[in-house]
Structure formats: structure tokens, C-alpha cells
Coordinates of C-alpha atoms (C1' of nucleotides) in Angstrom, one line a residue:
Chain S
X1 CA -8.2 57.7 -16.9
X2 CA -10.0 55.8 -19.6
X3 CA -12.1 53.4 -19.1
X4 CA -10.3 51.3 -22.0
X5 CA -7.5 51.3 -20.3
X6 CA -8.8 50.1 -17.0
X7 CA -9.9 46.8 -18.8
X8 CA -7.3 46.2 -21.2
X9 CA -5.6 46.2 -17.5
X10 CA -7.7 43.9 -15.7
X11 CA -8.0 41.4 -18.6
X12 CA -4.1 41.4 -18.5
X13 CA -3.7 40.8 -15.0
X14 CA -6.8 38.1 -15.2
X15 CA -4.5 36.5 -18.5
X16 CA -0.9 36.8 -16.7
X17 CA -1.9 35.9 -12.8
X18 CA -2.4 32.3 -13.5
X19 CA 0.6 32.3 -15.2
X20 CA 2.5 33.9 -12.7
X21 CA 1.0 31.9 -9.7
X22 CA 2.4 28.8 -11.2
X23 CA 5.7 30.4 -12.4
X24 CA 5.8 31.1 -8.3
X25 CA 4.6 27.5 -7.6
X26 CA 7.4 26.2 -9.9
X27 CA 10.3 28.4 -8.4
X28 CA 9.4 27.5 -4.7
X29 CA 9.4 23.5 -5.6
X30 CA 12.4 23.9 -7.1
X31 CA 14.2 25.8 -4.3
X32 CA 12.4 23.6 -2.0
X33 CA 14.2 20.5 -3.7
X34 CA 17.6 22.5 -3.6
X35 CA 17.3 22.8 0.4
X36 CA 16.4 18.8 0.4
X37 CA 19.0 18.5 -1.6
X38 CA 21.4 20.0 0.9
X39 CA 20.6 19.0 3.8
X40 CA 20.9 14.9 2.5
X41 CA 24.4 13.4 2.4
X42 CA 24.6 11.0 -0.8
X43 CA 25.7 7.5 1.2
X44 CA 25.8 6.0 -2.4
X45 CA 24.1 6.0 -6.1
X46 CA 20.9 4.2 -4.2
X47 CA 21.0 5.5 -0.6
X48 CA 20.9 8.9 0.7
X49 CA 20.9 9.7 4.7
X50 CA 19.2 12.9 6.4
X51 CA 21.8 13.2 9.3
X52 CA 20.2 13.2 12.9
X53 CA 21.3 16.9 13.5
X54 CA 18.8 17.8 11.2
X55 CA 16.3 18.3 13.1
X56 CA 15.8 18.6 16.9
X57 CA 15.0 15.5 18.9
X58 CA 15.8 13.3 16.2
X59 CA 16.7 9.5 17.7
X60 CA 18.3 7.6 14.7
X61 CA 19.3 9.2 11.2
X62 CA 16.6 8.8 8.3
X63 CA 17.6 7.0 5.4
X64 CA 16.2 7.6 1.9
X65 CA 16.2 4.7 -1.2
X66 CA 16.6 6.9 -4.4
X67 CA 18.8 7.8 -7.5
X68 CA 19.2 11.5 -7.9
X69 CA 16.2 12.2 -10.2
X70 CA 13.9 10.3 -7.6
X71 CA 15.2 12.0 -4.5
X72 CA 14.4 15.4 -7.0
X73 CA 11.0 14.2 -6.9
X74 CA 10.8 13.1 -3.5
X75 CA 11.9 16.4 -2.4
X76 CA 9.1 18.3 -3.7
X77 CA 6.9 17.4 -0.9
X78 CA 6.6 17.4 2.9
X79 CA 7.6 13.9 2.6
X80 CA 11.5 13.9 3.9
X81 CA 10.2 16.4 6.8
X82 CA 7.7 13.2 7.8
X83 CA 11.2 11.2 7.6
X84 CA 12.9 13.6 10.0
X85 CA 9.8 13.5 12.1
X86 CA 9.1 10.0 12.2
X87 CA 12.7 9.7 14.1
X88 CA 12.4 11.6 17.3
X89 CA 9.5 8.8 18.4
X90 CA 10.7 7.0 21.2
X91 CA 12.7 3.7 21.2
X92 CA 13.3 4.1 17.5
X93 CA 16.2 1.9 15.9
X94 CA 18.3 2.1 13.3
X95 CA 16.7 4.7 10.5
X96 CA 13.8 6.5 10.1
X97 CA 13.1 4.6 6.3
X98 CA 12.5 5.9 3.4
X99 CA 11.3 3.6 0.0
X100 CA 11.9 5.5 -3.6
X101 CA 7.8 5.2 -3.4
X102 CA 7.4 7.7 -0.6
X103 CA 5.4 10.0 -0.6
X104 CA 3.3 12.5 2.2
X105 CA 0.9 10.8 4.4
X106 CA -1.1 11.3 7.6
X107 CA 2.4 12.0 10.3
X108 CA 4.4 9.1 8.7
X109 CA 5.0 9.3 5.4
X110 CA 3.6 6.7 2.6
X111 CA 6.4 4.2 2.0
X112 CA 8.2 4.5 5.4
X113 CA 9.3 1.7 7.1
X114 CA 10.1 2.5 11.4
X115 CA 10.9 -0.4 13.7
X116 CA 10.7 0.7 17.9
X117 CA 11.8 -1.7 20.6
X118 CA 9.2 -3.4 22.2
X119 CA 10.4 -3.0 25.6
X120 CA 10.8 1.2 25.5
X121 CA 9.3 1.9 22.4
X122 CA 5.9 3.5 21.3
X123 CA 3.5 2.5 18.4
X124 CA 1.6 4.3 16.4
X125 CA -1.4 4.3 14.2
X126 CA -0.1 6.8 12.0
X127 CA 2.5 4.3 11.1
X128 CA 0.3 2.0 9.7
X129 CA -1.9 4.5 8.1
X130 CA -5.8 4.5 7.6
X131 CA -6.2 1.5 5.6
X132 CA -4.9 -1.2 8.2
X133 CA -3.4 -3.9 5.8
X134 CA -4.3 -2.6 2.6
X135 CA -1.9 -5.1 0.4
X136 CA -2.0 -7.3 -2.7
X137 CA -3.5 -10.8 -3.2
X138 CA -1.9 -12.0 -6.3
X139 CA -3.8 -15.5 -8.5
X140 CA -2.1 -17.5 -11.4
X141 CA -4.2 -19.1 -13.8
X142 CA -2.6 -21.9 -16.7
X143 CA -4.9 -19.6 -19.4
X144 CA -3.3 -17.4 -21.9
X145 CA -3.6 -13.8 -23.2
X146 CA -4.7 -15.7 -26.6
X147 CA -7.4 -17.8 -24.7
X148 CA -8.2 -15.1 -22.6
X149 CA -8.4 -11.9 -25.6
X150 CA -11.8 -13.1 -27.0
X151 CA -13.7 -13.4 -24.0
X152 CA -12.4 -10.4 -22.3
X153 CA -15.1 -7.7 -22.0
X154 CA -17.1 -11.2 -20.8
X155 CA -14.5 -11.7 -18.0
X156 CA -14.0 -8.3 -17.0
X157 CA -18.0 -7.5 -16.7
X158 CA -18.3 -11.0 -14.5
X159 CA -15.9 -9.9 -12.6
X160 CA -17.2 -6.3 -11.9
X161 CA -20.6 -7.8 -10.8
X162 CA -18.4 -10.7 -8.6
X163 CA -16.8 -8.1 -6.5
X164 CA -18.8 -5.3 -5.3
X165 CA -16.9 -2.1 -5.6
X166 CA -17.1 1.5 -5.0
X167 CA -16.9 4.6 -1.9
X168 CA -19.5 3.3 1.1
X169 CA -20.7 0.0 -1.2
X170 CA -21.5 -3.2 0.7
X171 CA -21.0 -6.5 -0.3
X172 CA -23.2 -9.9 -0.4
X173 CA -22.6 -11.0 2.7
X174 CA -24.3 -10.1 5.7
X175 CA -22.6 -10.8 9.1
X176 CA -24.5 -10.4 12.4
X177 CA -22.3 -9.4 15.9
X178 CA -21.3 -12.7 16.4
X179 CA -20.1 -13.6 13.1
X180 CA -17.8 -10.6 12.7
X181 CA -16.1 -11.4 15.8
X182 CA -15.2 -14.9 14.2
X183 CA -14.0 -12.9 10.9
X184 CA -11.9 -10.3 13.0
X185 CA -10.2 -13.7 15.5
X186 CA -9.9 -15.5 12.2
X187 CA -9.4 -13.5 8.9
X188 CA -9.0 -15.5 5.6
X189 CA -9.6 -19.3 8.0
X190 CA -12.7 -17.5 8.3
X191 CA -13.9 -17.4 5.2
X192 CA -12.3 -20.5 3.7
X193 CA -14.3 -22.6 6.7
X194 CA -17.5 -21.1 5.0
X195 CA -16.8 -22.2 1.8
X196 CA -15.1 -19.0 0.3
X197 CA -11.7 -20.2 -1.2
X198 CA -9.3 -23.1 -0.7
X199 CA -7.4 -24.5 2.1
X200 CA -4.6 -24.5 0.5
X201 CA -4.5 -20.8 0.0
X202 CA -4.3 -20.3 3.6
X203 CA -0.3 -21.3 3.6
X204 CA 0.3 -19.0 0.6
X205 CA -0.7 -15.7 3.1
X206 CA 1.3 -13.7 5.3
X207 CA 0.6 -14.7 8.4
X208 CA -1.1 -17.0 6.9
X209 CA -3.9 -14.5 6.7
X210 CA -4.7 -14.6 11.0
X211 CA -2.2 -12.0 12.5
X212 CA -2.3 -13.5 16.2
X213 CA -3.3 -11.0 19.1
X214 CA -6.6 -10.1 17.2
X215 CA -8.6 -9.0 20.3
X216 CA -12.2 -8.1 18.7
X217 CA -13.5 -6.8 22.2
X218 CA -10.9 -4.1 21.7
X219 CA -12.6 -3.0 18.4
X220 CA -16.1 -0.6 19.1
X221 CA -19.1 -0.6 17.7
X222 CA -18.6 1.6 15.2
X223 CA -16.2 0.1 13.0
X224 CA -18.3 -2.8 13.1
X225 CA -21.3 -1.5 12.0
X226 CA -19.4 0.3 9.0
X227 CA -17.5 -3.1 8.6
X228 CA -20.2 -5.6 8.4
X229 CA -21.8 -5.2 5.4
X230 CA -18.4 -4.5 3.5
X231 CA -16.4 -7.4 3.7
X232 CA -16.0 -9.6 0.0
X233 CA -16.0 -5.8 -1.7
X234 CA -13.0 -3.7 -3.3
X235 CA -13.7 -0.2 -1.9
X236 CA -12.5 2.6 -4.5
X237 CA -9.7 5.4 -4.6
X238 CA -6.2 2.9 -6.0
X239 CA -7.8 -0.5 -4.7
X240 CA -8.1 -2.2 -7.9
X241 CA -8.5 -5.6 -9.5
X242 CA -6.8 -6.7 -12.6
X243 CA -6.6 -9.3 -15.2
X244 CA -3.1 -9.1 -16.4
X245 CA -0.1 -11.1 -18.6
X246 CA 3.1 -11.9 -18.0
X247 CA 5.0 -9.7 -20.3
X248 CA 8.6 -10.3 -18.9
X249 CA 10.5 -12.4 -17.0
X250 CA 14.0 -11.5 -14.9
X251 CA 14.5 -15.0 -12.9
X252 CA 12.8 -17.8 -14.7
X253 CA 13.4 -20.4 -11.9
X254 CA 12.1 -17.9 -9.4
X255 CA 9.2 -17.4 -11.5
X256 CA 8.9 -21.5 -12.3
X257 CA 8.4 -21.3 -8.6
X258 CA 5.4 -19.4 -7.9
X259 CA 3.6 -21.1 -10.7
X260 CA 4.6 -18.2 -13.2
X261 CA 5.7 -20.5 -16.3
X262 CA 6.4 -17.6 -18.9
X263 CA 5.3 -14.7 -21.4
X264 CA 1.4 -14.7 -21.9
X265 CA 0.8 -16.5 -18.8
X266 CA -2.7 -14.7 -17.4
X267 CA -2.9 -13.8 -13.3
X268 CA -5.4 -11.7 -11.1
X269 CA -4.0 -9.2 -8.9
X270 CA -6.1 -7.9 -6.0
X271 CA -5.3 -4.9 -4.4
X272 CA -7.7 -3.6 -1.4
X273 CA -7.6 -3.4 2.4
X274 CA -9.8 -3.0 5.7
X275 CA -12.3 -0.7 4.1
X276 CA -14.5 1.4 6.3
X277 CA -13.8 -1.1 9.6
X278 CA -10.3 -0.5 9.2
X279 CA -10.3 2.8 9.0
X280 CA -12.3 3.4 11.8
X281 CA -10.4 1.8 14.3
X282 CA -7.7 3.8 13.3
X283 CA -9.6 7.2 14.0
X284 CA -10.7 5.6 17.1
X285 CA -7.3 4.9 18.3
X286 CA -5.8 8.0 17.4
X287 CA -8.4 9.7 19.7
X288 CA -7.2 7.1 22.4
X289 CA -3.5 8.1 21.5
X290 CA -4.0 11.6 21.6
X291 CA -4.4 11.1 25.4
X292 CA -1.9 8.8 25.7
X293 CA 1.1 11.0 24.8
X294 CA 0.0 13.6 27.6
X295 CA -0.7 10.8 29.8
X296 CA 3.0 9.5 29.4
X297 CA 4.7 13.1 28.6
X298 CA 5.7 12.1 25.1
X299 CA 7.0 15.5 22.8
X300 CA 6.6 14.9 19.4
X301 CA 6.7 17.3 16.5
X302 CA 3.9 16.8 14.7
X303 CA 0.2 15.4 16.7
X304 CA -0.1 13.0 13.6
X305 CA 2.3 11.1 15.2
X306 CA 0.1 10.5 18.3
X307 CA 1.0 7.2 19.6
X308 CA 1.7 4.9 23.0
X309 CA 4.5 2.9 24.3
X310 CA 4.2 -0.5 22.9
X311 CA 3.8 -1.9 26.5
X312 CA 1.0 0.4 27.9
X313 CA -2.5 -0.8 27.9
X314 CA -3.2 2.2 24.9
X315 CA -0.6 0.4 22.8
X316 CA -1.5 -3.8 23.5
X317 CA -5.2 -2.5 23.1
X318 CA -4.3 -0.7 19.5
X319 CA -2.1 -4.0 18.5
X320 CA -5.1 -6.0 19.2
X321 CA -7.7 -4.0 17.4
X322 CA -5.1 -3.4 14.4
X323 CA -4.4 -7.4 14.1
X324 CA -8.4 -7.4 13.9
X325 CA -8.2 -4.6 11.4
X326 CA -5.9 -6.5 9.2
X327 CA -7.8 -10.1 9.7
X328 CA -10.9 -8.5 8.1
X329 CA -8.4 -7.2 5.7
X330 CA -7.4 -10.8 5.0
X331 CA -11.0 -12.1 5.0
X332 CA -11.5 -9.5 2.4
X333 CA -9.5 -10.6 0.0
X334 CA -10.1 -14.7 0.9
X335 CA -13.6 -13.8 -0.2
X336 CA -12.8 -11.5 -3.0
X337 CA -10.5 -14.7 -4.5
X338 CA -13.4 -17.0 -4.2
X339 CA -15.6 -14.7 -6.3
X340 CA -12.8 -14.1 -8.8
X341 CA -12.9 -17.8 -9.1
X342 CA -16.6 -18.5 -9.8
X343 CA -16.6 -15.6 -12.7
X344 CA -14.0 -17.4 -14.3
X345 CA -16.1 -20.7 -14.1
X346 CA -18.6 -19.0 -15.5
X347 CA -16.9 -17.4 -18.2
X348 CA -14.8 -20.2 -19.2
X349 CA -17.2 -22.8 -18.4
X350 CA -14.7 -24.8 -16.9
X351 CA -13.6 -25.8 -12.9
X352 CA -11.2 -22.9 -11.0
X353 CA -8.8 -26.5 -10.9
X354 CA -9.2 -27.0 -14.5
X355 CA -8.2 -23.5 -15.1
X356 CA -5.5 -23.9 -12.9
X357 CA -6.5 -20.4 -10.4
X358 CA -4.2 -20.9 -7.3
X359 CA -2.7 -18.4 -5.1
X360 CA 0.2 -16.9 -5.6
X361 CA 1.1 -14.6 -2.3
X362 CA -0.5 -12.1 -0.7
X363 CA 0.6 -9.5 1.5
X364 CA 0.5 -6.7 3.5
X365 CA 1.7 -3.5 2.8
X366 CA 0.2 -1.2 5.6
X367 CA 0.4 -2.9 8.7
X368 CA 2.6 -3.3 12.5
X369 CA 4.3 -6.3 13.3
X370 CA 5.9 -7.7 16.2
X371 CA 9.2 -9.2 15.1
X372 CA 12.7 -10.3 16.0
X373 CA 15.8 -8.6 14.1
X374 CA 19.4 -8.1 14.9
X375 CA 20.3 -5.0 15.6
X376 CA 23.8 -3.2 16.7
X377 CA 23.8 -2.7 20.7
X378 CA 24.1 0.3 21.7
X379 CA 25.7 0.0 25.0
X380 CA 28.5 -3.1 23.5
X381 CA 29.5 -0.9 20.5
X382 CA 29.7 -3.4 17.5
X383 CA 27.9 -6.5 19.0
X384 CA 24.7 -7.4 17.2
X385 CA 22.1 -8.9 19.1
X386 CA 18.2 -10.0 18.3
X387 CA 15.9 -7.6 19.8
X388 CA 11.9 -7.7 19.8
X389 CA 10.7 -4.6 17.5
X390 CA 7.2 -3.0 16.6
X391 CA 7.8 -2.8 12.6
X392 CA 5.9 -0.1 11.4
X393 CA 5.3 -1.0 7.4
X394 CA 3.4 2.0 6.1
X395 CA 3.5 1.9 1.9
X396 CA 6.3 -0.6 2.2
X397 CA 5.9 -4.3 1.7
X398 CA 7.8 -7.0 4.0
X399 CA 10.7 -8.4 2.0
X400 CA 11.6 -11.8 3.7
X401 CA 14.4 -13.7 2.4
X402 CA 15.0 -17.7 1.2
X403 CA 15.0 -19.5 4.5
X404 CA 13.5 -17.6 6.8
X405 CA 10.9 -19.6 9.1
X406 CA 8.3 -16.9 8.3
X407 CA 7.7 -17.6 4.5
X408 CA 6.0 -20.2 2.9
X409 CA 7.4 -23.9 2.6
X410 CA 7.1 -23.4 -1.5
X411 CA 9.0 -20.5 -1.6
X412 CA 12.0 -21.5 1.3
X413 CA 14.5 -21.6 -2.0
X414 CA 13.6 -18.2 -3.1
X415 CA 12.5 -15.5 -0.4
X416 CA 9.0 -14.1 0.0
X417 CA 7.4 -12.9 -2.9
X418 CA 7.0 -9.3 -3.5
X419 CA 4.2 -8.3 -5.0
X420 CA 3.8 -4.2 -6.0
X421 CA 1.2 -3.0 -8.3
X422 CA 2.0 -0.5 -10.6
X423 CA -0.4 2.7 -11.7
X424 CA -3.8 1.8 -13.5
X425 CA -2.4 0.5 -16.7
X426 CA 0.9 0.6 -16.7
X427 CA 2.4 -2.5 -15.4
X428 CA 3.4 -4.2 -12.1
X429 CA 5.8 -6.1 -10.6
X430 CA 6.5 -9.0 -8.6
X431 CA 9.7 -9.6 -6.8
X432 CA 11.1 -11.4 -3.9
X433 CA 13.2 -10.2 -0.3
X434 CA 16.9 -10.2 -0.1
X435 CA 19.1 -11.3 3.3
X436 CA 20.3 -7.3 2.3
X437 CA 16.4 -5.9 3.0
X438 CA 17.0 -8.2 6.6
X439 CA 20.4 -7.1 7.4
X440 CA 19.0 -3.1 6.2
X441 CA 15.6 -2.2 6.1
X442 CA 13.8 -4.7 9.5
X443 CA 12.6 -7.1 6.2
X444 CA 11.0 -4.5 3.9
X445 CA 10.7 -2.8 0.3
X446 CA 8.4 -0.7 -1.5
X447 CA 5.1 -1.3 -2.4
X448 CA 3.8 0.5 -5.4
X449 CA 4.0 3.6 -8.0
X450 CA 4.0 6.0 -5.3
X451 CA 1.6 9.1 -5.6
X452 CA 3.2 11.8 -7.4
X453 CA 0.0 14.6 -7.6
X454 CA -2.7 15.5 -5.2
X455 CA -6.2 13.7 -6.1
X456 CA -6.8 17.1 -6.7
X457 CA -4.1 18.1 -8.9
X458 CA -4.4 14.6 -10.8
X459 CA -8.7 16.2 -11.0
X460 CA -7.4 19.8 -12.4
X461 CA -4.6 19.0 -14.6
X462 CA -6.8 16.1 -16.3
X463 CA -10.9 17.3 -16.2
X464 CA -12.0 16.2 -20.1
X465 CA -9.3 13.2 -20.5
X466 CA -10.7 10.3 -21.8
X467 CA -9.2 7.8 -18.9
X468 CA -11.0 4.6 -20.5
X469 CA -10.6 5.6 -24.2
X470 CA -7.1 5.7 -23.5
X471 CA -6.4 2.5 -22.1
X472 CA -9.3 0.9 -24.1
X473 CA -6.6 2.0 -27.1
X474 CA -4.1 0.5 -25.9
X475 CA -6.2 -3.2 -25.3
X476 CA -7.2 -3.0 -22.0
X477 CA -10.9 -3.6 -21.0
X478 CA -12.3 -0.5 -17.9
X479 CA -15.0 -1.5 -15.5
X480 CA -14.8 1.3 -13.1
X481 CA -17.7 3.0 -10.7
X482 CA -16.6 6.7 -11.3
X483 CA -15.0 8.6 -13.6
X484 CA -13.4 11.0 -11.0
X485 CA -11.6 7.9 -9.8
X486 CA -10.7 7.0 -13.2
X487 CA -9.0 10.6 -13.2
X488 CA -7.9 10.5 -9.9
X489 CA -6.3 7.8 -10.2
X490 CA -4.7 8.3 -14.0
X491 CA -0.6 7.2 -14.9
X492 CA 0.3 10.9 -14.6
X493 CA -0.4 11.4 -11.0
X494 CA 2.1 8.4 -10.6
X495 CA 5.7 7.8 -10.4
X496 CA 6.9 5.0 -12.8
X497 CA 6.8 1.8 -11.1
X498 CA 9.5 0.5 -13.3
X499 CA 11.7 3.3 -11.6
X500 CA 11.1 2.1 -8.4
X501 CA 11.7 -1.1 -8.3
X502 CA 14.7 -0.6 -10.1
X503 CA 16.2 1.5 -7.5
X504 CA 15.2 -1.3 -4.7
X505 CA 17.0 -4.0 -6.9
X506 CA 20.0 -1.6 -7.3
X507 CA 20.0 -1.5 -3.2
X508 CA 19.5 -5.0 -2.9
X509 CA 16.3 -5.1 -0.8
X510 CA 14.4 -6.9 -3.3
X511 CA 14.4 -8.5 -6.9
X512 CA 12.3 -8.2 -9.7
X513 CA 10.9 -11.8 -10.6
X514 CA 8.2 -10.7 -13.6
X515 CA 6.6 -7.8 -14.9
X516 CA 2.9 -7.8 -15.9
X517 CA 0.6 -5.5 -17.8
X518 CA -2.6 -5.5 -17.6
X519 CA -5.4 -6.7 -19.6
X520 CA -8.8 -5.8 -18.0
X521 CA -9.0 -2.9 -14.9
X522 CA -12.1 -2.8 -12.3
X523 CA -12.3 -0.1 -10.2
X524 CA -14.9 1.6 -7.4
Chain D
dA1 C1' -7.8 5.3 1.9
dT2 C1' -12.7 7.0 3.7
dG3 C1' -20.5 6.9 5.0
dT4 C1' -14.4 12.2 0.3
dA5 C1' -16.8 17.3 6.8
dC6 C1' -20.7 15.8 12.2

DNA sequence: ATGTAC
């Protein structure tokens, strides 16, 4: 045998392998999707269900939000299995829920929506997810894209050095023990009562930014100490904040509303979370969960899903730590507004009240609640009646509708703003909840784009793209930390977000209100 | 998402 030979045979199979690997790659997602495909019944062009006999030990069916082509993408990961999962926890009602945005997460899935009954139910912190309320503040301003075009590299740069960003980076403030404690009890009344932001953006919160319950002796040491020197910064990975325009609007009044007069109308969007203290508490309880389910004999099919019944000491102590988790959250983005603010003073060399920056909303799109809903009976057939849940809102965004005591006094006539960012430099969406998402879905819609690729797919497919010349070409100003989070983080490892919210306004579960693009991106 | 693995 030749030696010639040999090699023209290895370079062959080192050319065709490749090739062949991701021919195999291709052929198992798409049989993959075929099986999804199967085993979901279409309920109609927006809805699909996974019945409960699909998998063992299932409590409730799951229910999926999607038009065919999304439920094709959705089906390419372990997502729908997460759905199946996600119904055998205990005290379960109604669906295991499934936004168009969903994609596969730590046990739950991202943009899954699980309510449990209080009184025989469990919680769990993989149902809230790492980042314990990672959500969206959203500002208005009465400048213009025209005002705004000339002095936007300005802007942008003031606001990069305003808000600390980036993996591990701490902020300006420096809070000792005591003063945490205050921030955790308190959230965003905590930092407006030392001078960061307004009063008045306190009503325009969920919650009004201080989730009651907030026990800080229930949080350790160590999220603390990774906490403390992190709160007023934006973190990395999607958290992102953004100068953007108005570039359409669906409901004029509803817009008129919030403050949002019309095309070329600038706002701030805010999108960020708990950072390292939030995350912490949520290793630290899934430890404490971990012993829970053998403790109380709970069987579950995956140990992500390690969780506790909602009236054990495991659980109240988790709710108490998460609430402080999501005040610091709050705080967060109270101080990260108040900073926003001054670099537009300073760039504009004018008063945040002569420039007209108010709050918009802000809200939560990674958190638990403890809410009332009406729910069928069980035991009475058809009769409804209002039961206590434990709303598990991972990736999804509560939807409340006009009226409800829960929303803000300005927005009574329309329904709770909806606010869900798009992928870097696409566009984004604000909407607002529907009696439909209360009747349906506990309250709740999507919250985003919805990760399509890996990080590290998004990193191979895209290694040499020019992330900022690219959106730099299309007018947008980049302030960003990292270039692997630039690529991490680039449109194609997205879903459309337009897509999205489309198929939650075809279900009913929420309405677009106005679409923005943005003008100036900074990123960790 | 994240002191990107204690």
C-alpha cells in the first residue's frame, strides 16, 4: 500500500468528517422535531398541548404558545422535555406553560410559567432561575432621535462610565452589613431615600419595587459579600442598556398613556437583575432543596427541579431570601435610573425634569409570587374558585390586565405594561396584559427574543464578525466590555422578537403597544 | 445569568 494513498485518504476523511458530523447533527434535530412534533396535539394556530400521558407522573398537561414554524424551532431542544418535567412537581395547576420564547434552562425551562397551590404545593428555585428578578426598567424622555443623533457617541460614552458594567465588576457604592440589610428589606425605597431616583418612580414598579416577606437573615454571608460591592452595576452576558426610538406605534392612546407620544420619541431601557447576590442565594438554596426533597419523599424526574413544599420551613425560608434577591434586584435598577439620569444632565446640560426622564414600568421577568387566581376545582367539576398559588415566572413577564388592584393607578385604563427587549440591535417591544393572560396563563407572557444557539455555538459560528461594525453601519453607537459578549450575544443566536410577540398577541395574552430600535447599546 | 470550575 502506498503511502500516497494513505494521505490522499486521511486528508479526505479530515475534509468530509466535519461535513458529515454536521450532516448527522442536522438529521437528528430534524427527527428530533418530527417526534415533538408528534407527540403535541395542535389545540389551535397559537396553542399546542403536550398531553399528560406523555410522560410518567405528569400532574397537569403542558401547554405550548407557538405557530408551527416556532414550535419547529422550539422542538429542537430539550426544552418541551423541561415542559413535561416541570408538571409532575407537586400541587401543580392548570399547565405546565410554555411562551413562544422558551428555550432550555437549569430544570425549568426559560420562558415557563408554573403556578403550585400554596397549601400542598412545592417551590422551587429552578423556577425562578439564577438571576432572581432579572427584568426590564423602561425611561421616557420628551428628546428626539434628531436632538439626540448629534450628541450620541457623547451620550452613550456618559452613560458607559454612569453604569459600571461587566462579569465580577463592582459598582460606586459601598455598603457595609447593616446597610445591605436595609437594601434587601427595602429594594428601590432604598435607594430613592438616599437620594438615587424619584419618589415618584416608586408607584411605576412591580411591587412597587419591595416584594414583601424579604427576610435578609435568611440570606448567608456569601451572597452578601459578592452582593455588596455590586449593586448600581449592569453585570454582562444579555443585561444591556439602551438608548432607543420609537419607531412604531399599534395603540396610540395606550401609548399616550405611558408617556410614549409618537415616532422619534427617545427612551432608556434597562435590562439587568440580582447579579452575583442573586445568584448565590439561589445555589445556596438549591443545596438546601436538595435535602428537602428526601426529607419530604418528593420523586422528581430531573434533580434540577429540587425544590420544597411551599409551607415547610425550606420553602418560607427560600421565599424570604428570593424576595431579598429580587429587592436588590430592584435597588439595582433604582440606582442604575438615577445614574442614567445625571449622564443625561450632563450631556444635555439640562435638568432630568427639563428633559422630561420619568419612569415608564419596570418589571420582573424571573421571579415567584404569591398570588390569588381562579382556578377550576377539582373536586366541584366546573366551579371556579380563587385559590392562593406560588407563580413561578421564569423567562416570562407578568401580564396584568386594566383594573386589576395590582397595577399602577396611571395605567388602571390600560393593563400593566409589558416590557420585552428584543436581541442587541434589533428592536423591542412594549405591550400590555390581557383579562385572556388572567383567565389562561396565572397573569403572564413572554419576555424577550428567546435564545436560539448555545453561547458556544453563537462563539463558533461567528469568531471574526465584526459585531460593532455591523450595528455601527446600521447607526447604532456600541459601548460594550468584551467582544466575546458582543458575539455571544449577536441577532443570530436569537429568535426574532417580532415573532414572538406576535404569537402572544395572536393568543391574546398580551398587546403590542410600540416597537423601538435602538440607538446606542452598552454592554459588560 | 455567574468571582464563565473549588
Amino acid at each position: 500500500m502506498g503511502t500516497e494513498e494513505q494521505s490522499t485518504l486521511v486528508t479526505q476523511s479530515c475534509l468530509y468528517r466535519p461535513v458529515a458530523v454536521l450532516k448527522g447533527v442536522v438529521v437528528m434535530l430534524k427527527e428530533a422535531v418530527e417526534e415533538w412534533m408528534g407527540a403535541v396535539r395542535k389545540i389551535d394556530d397559537y396553542r399546542w398541548e403536550l398531553p399528560q400521558n406523555y410522560k410518567e407522573g405528569m400532574n397537569v398537561p403542558g401547554l405550548v404558545f407557538a405557530d408551527e414554524e416556532m414550535m419547529r424551532v422550539i422542538g429542537r431542544d430539550q426544552s418541551l422535555e423541561q415542559v413535561a418535567n416541570v408538571a409532575t412537581l407537586p400541587g401543580i395547576v392548570g399547565r405546565s406553560m410554555a411562551m413562544p420564547d422558551i428555550h432550555w434552562g437549569y430544570g425549568f425551562p426559560i420562558g415557563g410559567v408554573a403556578a403550585t397551590r400554596v397549601n400542598d404545593g412545592v417551590v422551587s428555585p429552578g423556577g425562578v432561575g439564577f438571576d432572581i428578578n432579572c427584568g426590564v426598567r423602561l425611561l421616557r424622555t420628551e428628546l428626539t432621535e434628531v436632538e439626540v443623533r448629534p450628541k450620541l457617541q457623547e451620550l452613550v460614552a456618559a452613560l458607559y462610565t454612569a453604569v459600571p458594567s461587566g462579569v465580577g465588576v463592582g459598582g460606586k457604592l459601598r455598603l457595609d452589613a447593616k446597610e445591605i440589610d436595609k437594601v434587601l428589606l427595602n429594594g428601590a425605597l432604598w435607594a430613592v431615600e438616599r437620594g438615587y431616583g424619584l419618589h415618584e418612580d416608586l408607584e411605576l414598579l412591580e411591587s412597587q419595587g419591595r416584594l414583601p416577606g424579604a427576610d435578609p437573615t435568611k440570606v448567608g454571608s456569601k451572597p452578601r459579600q459578592r452582593g455588596a460591592p455590586q449593586l448600581g452595576t449592569l453585570g454582562a452576558g444579555n443585561h444591556f442598556l439602551e438608548v432607543q426610538v420609537v419607531e412604531d406605534v399599534y395603540q396610540p392612546e395606550t401609548a399616550q398613556a405611558m408617556g410614549i407620544h409618537g415616532y422619534g420619541q427617545v427612551l432608556v431601557m434597562i435590562h439587568t437583575g440580582s447579579r452575583g447576590l442573586g445568584h448565590q442565594v439561589c445555589e445556596d438554596y438549591l443545596k438546601v432543596m436538595d435535602g428537602a426533597i428526601k426529607r419530604y419523599g418528593i420523586h422528581l424526574p430531573d434533580r434540577q427541579l429540587a425544590c420544597a413544599p411551599v409551607s415547610s420551613p425550606e420553602g418560607q425560608d427560600y421565599l424570604a431570601a428570593m424576595a431579598c434577591g429580587a429587592n436588590f434586584a430592584w435597588a439595582n435598577r433604582q440606582c442604575i435610573t438615577h445614574w442614567v439620569r445625571e449622564a443625561f444632565t450632563q450631556v444635555f446640560q439640562k435638568s432630568p425634569h427639563e428633559l422630561g426622564i420619568r419612569t415608564v414600568y419596570d418589571v420582573a421577568h424571573n421571579i415567584a409570587k404569591i398570588e390569588e387566581h381562579v382556578v377550576p376545582s377539582p373536586s366541584s367539576g366546573q366551579v371556579s374558585k380563587r385559590v392562593k398559588l406560588c407563580v413561578h415566572r421564569k423567562g416570562a413577564t407578568r401580564a396584568y390586565p386594566a383594573g386589576h388592584p395590582e397595577i399602577p393607578a396611571a395605567y388602571q385604563g390600560i393593563g400593566q405594561p409589558v416590557l420585552i427587549p428584543g436581541d442587541m440591535g434589533r428592536y423591542s417591544f412594549i405591550a400590555v396584559g390581557t383579562e385572556q393572560a388572567m383567565a389562561e396563563t396565572f397573569g403572564s407572557t413572554c419576555h424577550g427574543a428567546g435564545r436560539m444557539q448555545s453561547r458556544a455555538a453563537a462563539m463558533r459560528s461567528l469568531k471574526g464578525t465584526d459585531i460593532r461594525g455591523r450595528l455601527e453601519a446600521r447607526g447604532i453607537a456600541v459601548q460594550a466590555g468584551s467582544y466575546r459578549g458582543l458575539l455571544e450575544e449577536a441577532s443570530e443566536a436569537y429568535k426574532d422578537v417580532a415573532h414572538v410577540v406576535d404569537i402572544t398577541e395572536k393568543a391574546g395574552i398580551s398587546l403590542k403597544v410600540v416597537k423601538v430600535r435602538p440607538l446606542g447599546v452598552i454592554k459588560g
